[in-house]
Tab-separated table of C-alpha atoms and ligand atoms in Angstrom:
chain	number	residue	atom	x	y	z
A	994	MET	CA	-57.604	22.305	25.632
A	995	LYS	CA	-58.100	20.997	22.110
A	996	PRO	CA	-55.522	22.165	19.520
A	997	ILE	CA	-56.957	23.822	16.428
A	998	ALA	CA	-55.800	25.701	13.348
A	999	LEU	CA	-57.195	29.240	13.357
A	1000	ILE	CA	-57.594	30.581	9.809
A	1001	THR	CA	-58.546	34.195	9.133
A	1002	GLY	CA	-60.144	35.309	5.895
A	1003	ALA	CA	-61.527	31.806	5.329
A	1004	SER	CA	-64.779	32.993	3.707
A	1005	ALA	CA	-63.217	33.401	0.246
A	1006	GLY	CA	-60.201	32.990	-2.005
A	1007	ILE	CA	-56.884	31.703	-0.673
A	1008	GLY	CA	-58.197	31.439	2.917
A	1009	ALA	CA	-61.061	29.121	1.939
A	1010	ASP	CA	-58.596	26.870	0.123
A	1011	LEU	CA	-56.181	26.956	3.052
A	1012	ALA	CA	-59.081	25.733	5.213
A	1013	ARG	CA	-59.761	22.878	2.765
A	1014	VAL	CA	-56.071	21.864	2.790
A	1015	PHE	CA	-55.716	22.037	6.598
A	1016	ALA	CA	-58.929	20.012	7.024
A	1017	ALA	CA	-57.828	17.402	4.468
A	1018	ARG	CA	-54.527	16.994	6.352
A	1019	GLY	CA	-56.363	16.240	9.596
A	1020	HIS	CA	-56.472	19.564	11.489
A	1021	GLU	CA	-59.539	20.733	13.379
A	1022	LEU	CA	-60.354	24.279	12.347
A	1023	VAL	CA	-61.668	27.592	13.555
A	1024	LEU	CA	-62.694	29.784	10.626
A	1025	VAL	CA	-62.744	33.574	10.974
A	1026	ALA	CA	-64.041	36.338	8.680
A	1027	ARG	CA	-66.941	38.816	8.719
A	1028	ARG	CA	-69.383	36.809	6.535
A	1029	ALA	CA	-70.751	34.035	8.755
A	1030	ASP	CA	-72.943	32.625	5.946
A	1031	ARG	CA	-69.911	31.981	3.757
A	1032	LEU	CA	-67.948	30.450	6.659
A	1033	ASN	CA	-70.876	28.189	7.535
A	1034	ALA	CA	-71.200	27.023	3.921
A	1035	LEU	CA	-67.482	26.106	3.947
A	1036	ALA	CA	-67.818	24.397	7.341
A	1037	ASP	CA	-70.706	22.306	5.943
A	1038	GLU	CA	-68.663	21.434	2.842
A	1039	ILE	CA	-65.752	20.255	5.029
A	1040	ALA	CA	-68.088	18.285	7.332
A	1041	LYS	CA	-69.521	16.479	4.278
A	1042	THR	CA	-66.029	15.107	3.527
A	1043	GLY	CA	-66.181	13.253	6.852
A	1044	LYS	CA	-63.907	15.687	8.714
A	1045	PRO	CA	-64.947	17.435	11.945
A	1046	ARG	CA	-67.100	20.496	11.246
A	1047	PRO	CA	-64.988	23.653	11.726
A	1048	VAL	CA	-66.034	26.171	14.365
A	1049	VAL	CA	-67.204	29.407	12.762
A	1050	LEU	CA	-66.425	32.732	14.448
A	1051	ALA	CA	-67.656	35.822	12.604
A	1052	SER	CA	-65.378	38.729	13.417
A	1053	ASP	CA	-64.327	42.041	11.926
A	1054	LEU	CA	-60.578	42.026	12.533
A	1055	GLU	CA	-60.300	45.739	11.817
A	1056	GLN	CA	-61.887	46.316	15.225
A	1057	ARG	CA	-59.474	46.948	18.097
A	1058	ASP	CA	-61.052	44.427	20.468
A	1059	ALA	CA	-61.497	41.642	17.872
A	1060	VAL	CA	-58.473	39.511	18.781
A	1061	ALA	CA	-59.151	39.682	22.526
A	1062	ALA	CA	-62.765	38.641	21.854
A	1063	LEU	CA	-61.590	35.724	19.654
A	1064	ALA	CA	-59.142	34.560	22.326
A	1065	ALA	CA	-61.880	34.650	24.981
A	1066	GLU	CA	-64.273	32.728	22.706
A	1067	LEU	CA	-61.681	30.026	21.968
A	1068	SER	CA	-60.886	29.638	25.625
A	1069	SER	CA	-64.571	29.365	26.599
A	1070	ARG	CA	-64.934	26.541	24.040
A	1071	GLY	CA	-61.848	24.691	25.342
A	1072	LEU	CA	-59.875	25.369	22.161
A	1073	GLU	CA	-56.363	26.727	21.678
A	1074	PRO	CA	-54.362	27.363	18.517
A	1075	GLN	CA	-51.710	24.948	17.340
A	1076	PHE	CA	-51.543	26.893	14.081
A	1077	VAL	CA	-52.469	30.505	13.303
A	1078	VAL	CA	-52.981	31.419	9.663
A	1079	ASN	CA	-53.114	35.185	9.154
A	1080	ASN	CA	-54.601	35.327	5.684
A	1081	ALA	CA	-57.323	38.028	5.929
A	1082	GLY	CA	-56.254	41.120	4.048
A	1083	PHE	CA	-57.212	43.517	1.300
A	1084	GLY	CA	-55.757	46.150	-0.994
A	1085	LEU	CA	-56.994	49.361	-2.590
A	1086	SER	CA	-55.963	50.660	-5.972
A	1087	GLY	CA	-55.407	54.402	-6.460
A	1088	ALA	CA	-53.191	57.219	-5.266
A	1089	ALA	CA	-52.808	57.208	-1.470
A	1090	ALA	CA	-53.522	60.929	-1.270
A	1091	THR	CA	-56.892	60.571	-2.998
A	1092	LEU	CA	-58.133	57.207	-1.647
A	1093	SER	CA	-60.209	57.271	1.552
A	1094	ARG	CA	-57.889	57.723	4.519
A	1095	ASP	CA	-60.251	55.759	6.768
A	1096	GLU	CA	-60.282	52.789	4.410
A	1097	GLN	CA	-56.491	52.837	4.101
A	1098	LEU	CA	-56.107	52.967	7.878
A	1099	GLY	CA	-58.599	50.093	8.077
A	1100	MET	CA	-56.261	48.193	5.761
A	1101	VAL	CA	-53.379	48.836	8.159
A	1102	ASP	CA	-55.586	47.679	11.048
A	1103	LEU	CA	-56.315	44.387	9.259
A	1104	ASN	CA	-53.149	43.646	7.249
A	1105	VAL	CA	-50.729	44.832	9.947
A	1106	ARG	CA	-52.235	45.338	13.410
A	1107	ALA	CA	-54.554	42.299	13.591
A	1108	LEU	CA	-51.901	40.066	11.975
A	1109	THR	CA	-49.329	41.219	14.530
A	1110	GLU	CA	-51.670	40.725	17.471
A	1111	LEU	CA	-52.743	37.256	16.308
A	1112	SER	CA	-49.105	36.275	15.721
A	1113	LEU	CA	-48.240	37.147	19.317
A	1114	ALA	CA	-51.423	36.235	21.189
A	1115	PHE	CA	-51.061	32.445	21.200
A	1116	VAL	CA	-47.303	31.841	21.339
A	1117	ASP	CA	-47.537	29.647	24.450
A	1118	SER	CA	-50.127	27.303	22.962
A	1119	LEU	CA	-48.263	27.231	19.618
A	1120	ALA	CA	-45.138	26.148	21.529
A	1121	ARG	CA	-47.061	23.598	23.611
A	1122	HIS	CA	-48.440	21.944	20.470
A	1123	ARG	CA	-45.252	22.439	18.403
A	1124	GLY	CA	-47.272	24.285	15.785
A	1125	GLY	CA	-46.742	27.427	13.786
A	1126	ILE	CA	-47.795	30.661	12.149
A	1127	LEU	CA	-48.463	31.226	8.454
A	1128	ASN	CA	-48.586	34.920	7.565
A	1129	VAL	CA	-49.821	35.834	4.105
A	1130	ALA	CA	-47.669	38.569	2.578
A	1131	SER	CA	-47.350	38.959	-1.203
A	1132	ILE	CA	-44.699	39.418	-3.869
A	1133	ALA	CA	-45.745	43.061	-3.372
A	1134	ALA	CA	-43.692	42.835	-0.152
A	1135	PHE	CA	-40.482	43.049	-2.165
A	1136	LEU	CA	-41.017	46.517	-3.644
A	1137	PRO	CA	-42.794	49.845	-3.117
A	1138	GLY	CA	-46.162	50.140	-4.892
A	1139	PRO	CA	-47.116	53.527	-6.270
A	1140	GLY	CA	-50.838	53.224	-7.031
A	1141	MET	CA	-51.306	50.799	-4.099
A	1142	ALA	CA	-48.847	52.396	-1.694
A	1143	VAL	CA	-50.385	51.403	1.642
A	1144	TYR	CA	-51.077	47.842	0.505
A	1145	TYR	CA	-47.512	47.226	-0.697
A	1146	ALA	CA	-46.111	48.805	2.476
A	1147	SER	CA	-48.389	46.625	4.619
A	1148	LYS	CA	-47.083	43.501	2.899
A	1149	ALA	CA	-43.457	44.650	3.307
A	1150	TYR	CA	-44.227	44.862	7.034
A	1151	VAL	CA	-45.728	41.352	7.024
A	1152	LEU	CA	-42.642	39.907	5.338
A	1153	SER	CA	-40.158	41.718	7.593
A	1154	PHE	CA	-42.056	40.945	10.808
A	1155	THR	CA	-42.577	37.304	9.877
A	1156	GLU	CA	-38.947	36.676	8.962
A	1157	ALA	CA	-37.845	38.147	12.286
A	1158	LEU	CA	-40.445	36.108	14.177
A	1159	HIS	CA	-39.272	32.971	12.362
A	1160	ARG	CA	-35.892	33.429	14.022
A	1161	GLU	CA	-37.186	34.555	17.418
A	1162	LEU	CA	-39.593	31.635	17.820
A	1163	SER	CA	-37.509	28.837	16.319
A	1164	GLY	CA	-35.957	28.139	19.720
A	1165	ARG	CA	-39.427	27.373	21.076
A	1166	GLY	CA	-40.168	24.845	18.325
A	1167	ILE	CA	-42.641	27.143	16.542
A	1168	ARG	CA	-42.564	27.227	12.743
A	1169	VAL	CA	-43.141	30.654	11.207
A	1170	THR	CA	-43.611	31.105	7.466
A	1171	ALA	CA	-44.293	34.117	5.247
A	1172	LEU	CA	-46.302	33.225	2.165
A	1173	CYS	CA	-45.712	35.480	-0.834
A	1174	PRO	CA	-48.286	34.746	-3.525
A	1175	GLY	CA	-48.228	36.441	-6.898
A	1176	PRO	CA	-51.480	37.114	-8.743
A	1177	VAL	CA	-54.386	34.829	-7.764
A	1178	SER	CA	-57.855	35.392	-9.176
A	1179	THR	CA	-60.095	35.934	-6.110
A	1180	GLU	CA	-62.423	38.576	-4.672
A	1181	PHE	CA	-59.234	40.521	-3.884
A	1182	GLN	CA	-59.273	42.216	-7.304
A	1183	THR	CA	-62.915	43.345	-6.972
A	1184	ARG	CA	-62.362	44.826	-3.516
A	1185	ALA	CA	-59.128	46.502	-4.627
A	1186	GLY	CA	-60.786	47.944	-7.723
A	1187	LEU	CA	-58.396	46.432	-10.229
A	1188	GLU	CA	-58.219	43.822	-12.949
A	1189	LEU	CA	-55.397	41.330	-13.368
A	1190	PRO	CA	-53.404	42.631	-16.342
A	1191	GLY	CA	-52.651	40.250	-19.231
A	1192	ALA	CA	-48.992	39.919	-18.185
A	1193	ALA	CA	-50.036	38.795	-14.686
A	1194	LYS	CA	-51.978	35.869	-16.156
A	1195	ILE	CA	-48.654	34.224	-17.093
A	1196	ILE	CA	-47.627	33.879	-13.445
A	1197	GLU	CA	-51.140	33.501	-12.002
A	1198	LEU	CA	-51.800	30.434	-9.837
A	1199	PRO	CA	-55.113	28.988	-8.624
A	1200	ALA	CA	-55.854	29.636	-4.940
A	1201	ALA	CA	-55.973	25.879	-4.274
A	1202	ARG	CA	-52.388	25.449	-5.516
A	1203	VAL	CA	-51.155	28.408	-3.446
A	1204	ALA	CA	-52.791	26.840	-0.388
A	1205	GLU	CA	-51.065	23.477	-0.939
A	1206	ILE	CA	-47.660	25.083	-1.541
A	1207	SER	CA	-47.924	27.192	1.605
A	1208	TYR	CA	-49.148	24.337	3.816
A	1209	ASP	CA	-46.155	22.200	2.793
A	1210	ALA	CA	-43.727	25.109	3.330
A	1211	LEU	CA	-45.141	25.777	6.805
A	1212	MET	CA	-44.865	22.135	7.801
A	1213	ARG	CA	-41.245	22.077	6.572
A	1214	GLY	CA	-40.531	25.157	8.685
A	1215	GLN	CA	-39.565	27.252	5.644
A	1216	ARG	CA	-39.063	30.965	6.437
A	1217	VAL	CA	-40.446	32.430	3.192
A	1218	VAL	CA	-42.320	30.769	0.369
A	1219	ILE	CA	-42.840	32.503	-2.976
A	1220	ALA	CA	-45.621	30.536	-4.642
A	1221	GLY	CA	-44.763	29.308	-8.141
A	1222	VAL	CA	-41.709	29.356	-10.382
A	1223	GLY	CA	-42.962	32.389	-12.373
A	1224	ASN	CA	-43.285	34.449	-9.187
A	1225	LYS	CA	-39.840	33.357	-7.962
A	1226	LEU	CA	-38.396	34.578	-11.262
A	1227	ALA	CA	-40.371	37.843	-11.032
A	1228	VAL	CA	-38.976	38.519	-7.544
A	1229	ALA	CA	-35.433	37.698	-8.688
A	1230	LEU	CA	-35.844	40.160	-11.592
A	1231	MET	CA	-37.237	42.862	-9.282
A	1232	ARG	CA	-34.094	42.588	-7.168
A	1233	LEU	CA	-31.890	43.182	-10.205
A	1234	MET	CA	-33.831	46.100	-11.723
A	1235	PRO	CA	-32.970	49.766	-11.048
A	1236	HIS	CA	-35.372	51.138	-8.427
A	1237	THR	CA	-36.585	54.073	-10.558
A	1238	LEU	CA	-37.554	51.775	-13.418
A	1239	LEU	CA	-39.241	49.387	-11.000
A	1240	LEU	CA	-41.356	52.166	-9.447
A	1241	ARG	CA	-42.453	53.300	-12.912
A	1242	MET	CA	-43.407	49.756	-13.932
A	1243	VAL	CA	-45.337	49.025	-10.746
A	1244	ASP	CA	-47.381	52.235	-10.826
A	1245	THR	CA	-50.929	50.861	-11.062
A	1246	ARG	CA	-52.167	54.235	-12.262
A	1247	THR	CA	-50.330	53.531	-15.504
A	1248	GLY	CA	-52.128	50.191	-15.692
A	1249	SER	CA	-49.017	48.027	-15.394
A	1250	ALA	CA	-48.120	45.142	-13.065
A	1251	ARG	CA	-49.242	44.927	-9.478
B	793	NAP	N1	-55.363	37.522	-4.786
B	793	NAP	C1	-54.128	37.944	-4.994
B	793	NAP	O1	-53.736	38.220	-6.162
B	793	NAP	C2	-53.167	38.057	-3.840
B	793	NAP	C3	-51.804	38.188	-4.140
B	793	NAP	C4	-50.908	38.300	-3.084
B	793	NAP	C5	-51.354	38.274	-1.776
B	793	NAP	N2	-52.687	38.151	-1.516
B	793	NAP	C6	-53.108	38.145	-0.111
B	793	NAP	O2	-53.795	36.944	0.148
B	793	NAP	C7	-54.697	37.135	1.249
B	793	NAP	C8	-56.054	36.567	0.866
B	793	NAP	O3	-56.536	37.301	-0.222
B	793	NAP	P1	-57.527	36.698	-1.315
B	793	NAP	O4	-56.904	36.922	-2.637
B	793	NAP	O5	-57.968	35.331	-0.950
B	793	NAP	O6	-58.705	37.763	-1.174
B	793	NAP	P2	-60.294	37.602	-0.957
B	793	NAP	O7	-60.832	36.546	-1.842
B	793	NAP	O8	-60.833	38.992	-1.083
B	793	NAP	O9	-60.395	37.125	0.562
B	793	NAP	C9	-60.097	38.002	1.615
B	793	NAP	C10	-60.553	37.386	2.921
B	793	NAP	O10	-60.271	38.309	3.982
B	793	NAP	C11	-61.460	38.480	4.756
B	793	NAP	N3	-61.533	39.812	5.347
B	793	NAP	C12	-61.517	40.995	4.694
B	793	NAP	N4	-61.693	42.002	5.570
B	793	NAP	C13	-61.828	41.437	6.796
B	793	NAP	C14	-62.038	41.933	8.110
B	793	NAP	N5	-62.168	43.266	8.335
B	793	NAP	N6	-62.135	41.073	9.150
B	793	NAP	C15	-62.022	39.729	8.928
B	793	NAP	N7	-61.811	39.192	7.720
B	793	NAP	C16	-61.722	40.030	6.664
B	793	NAP	C17	-62.594	38.266	3.752
B	793	NAP	O11	-63.766	37.848	4.442
B	793	NAP	P3	-65.046	38.759	4.780
B	793	NAP	O12	-65.221	39.705	3.632
B	793	NAP	O13	-66.138	37.746	4.918
B	793	NAP	O14	-64.709	39.435	6.062
B	793	NAP	C18	-62.043	37.105	2.931
B	793	NAP	O15	-62.294	35.893	3.578
B	793	NAP	C19	-54.690	38.633	1.532
B	793	NAP	O16	-53.885	38.902	2.656
B	793	NAP	C20	-54.085	39.241	0.267
B	793	NAP	O17	-53.438	40.457	0.530
B	793	NAP	C21	-53.598	38.037	-2.520
């Protein structure tokens, strides 16, 4: 079986840049997202750099059978993950009680359920190839998020689960890293229905930089990586602030930070 890096959400934003970084560092790739045209365009771009063309698997990871279908497809092609990058995810801005319940549960299916299943599905091959798992959380993982309640809670799950897995799998030689980006200008904001506020621009990083930082952290076996000095400072401040004040500041319905 040929070892590959499986990257979800590679059709846009941080995931597309993670694919570019993994390819540049010599990994063969399997790219996953719903939009096959976008994945194929990225696969062509990577092939033009002289690297092997990534395999493209279009999949809606909100669907219950998606991970089993991906695993079967990999196996039928003689491929098995050395690295799993759980990057696909989305957020929705608005009060949880008024946003669509179906869409919010879909977010849990993608951000939490699919990420969990993909983290656990390939442990044997990750161990065999001494590889790892990169799970994309957010600095939103460090606090509750009124105005994006389900999204923030989903990222808190990702951080908690990933830190625990880091410890559980270290004995098998598997690196496990939680990536916590701050604001990054991608399609995320459009889908979530929000704009990056002026204050967020100060700590914003380009997706390409976030991808490089997280690749290096994963290879070092770092448990958690907060991308960028500004975001590290923001998280340190959040930990010092009174909770009530923090909740008021985060409330996206008042148009403040997210
Ligand atoms: N941008 C930020 O400010 C920011 C900050 C912190 C954390 N993050 C996290 O970073 C990760 C990447 O976000 P991004 O900013 O790069 O957003 P993005 O540009 O919107 O990319 C999201 C990716 O997820 C894929 N995706 C969405 N729904 C999917 C589904 N049902 N099945 C399979 N793939 C799906 C999308 O592809 P298709 O639409 O083609 O399926 C796309 O490739 C997310 O987990 C996000 O929560 C982002």
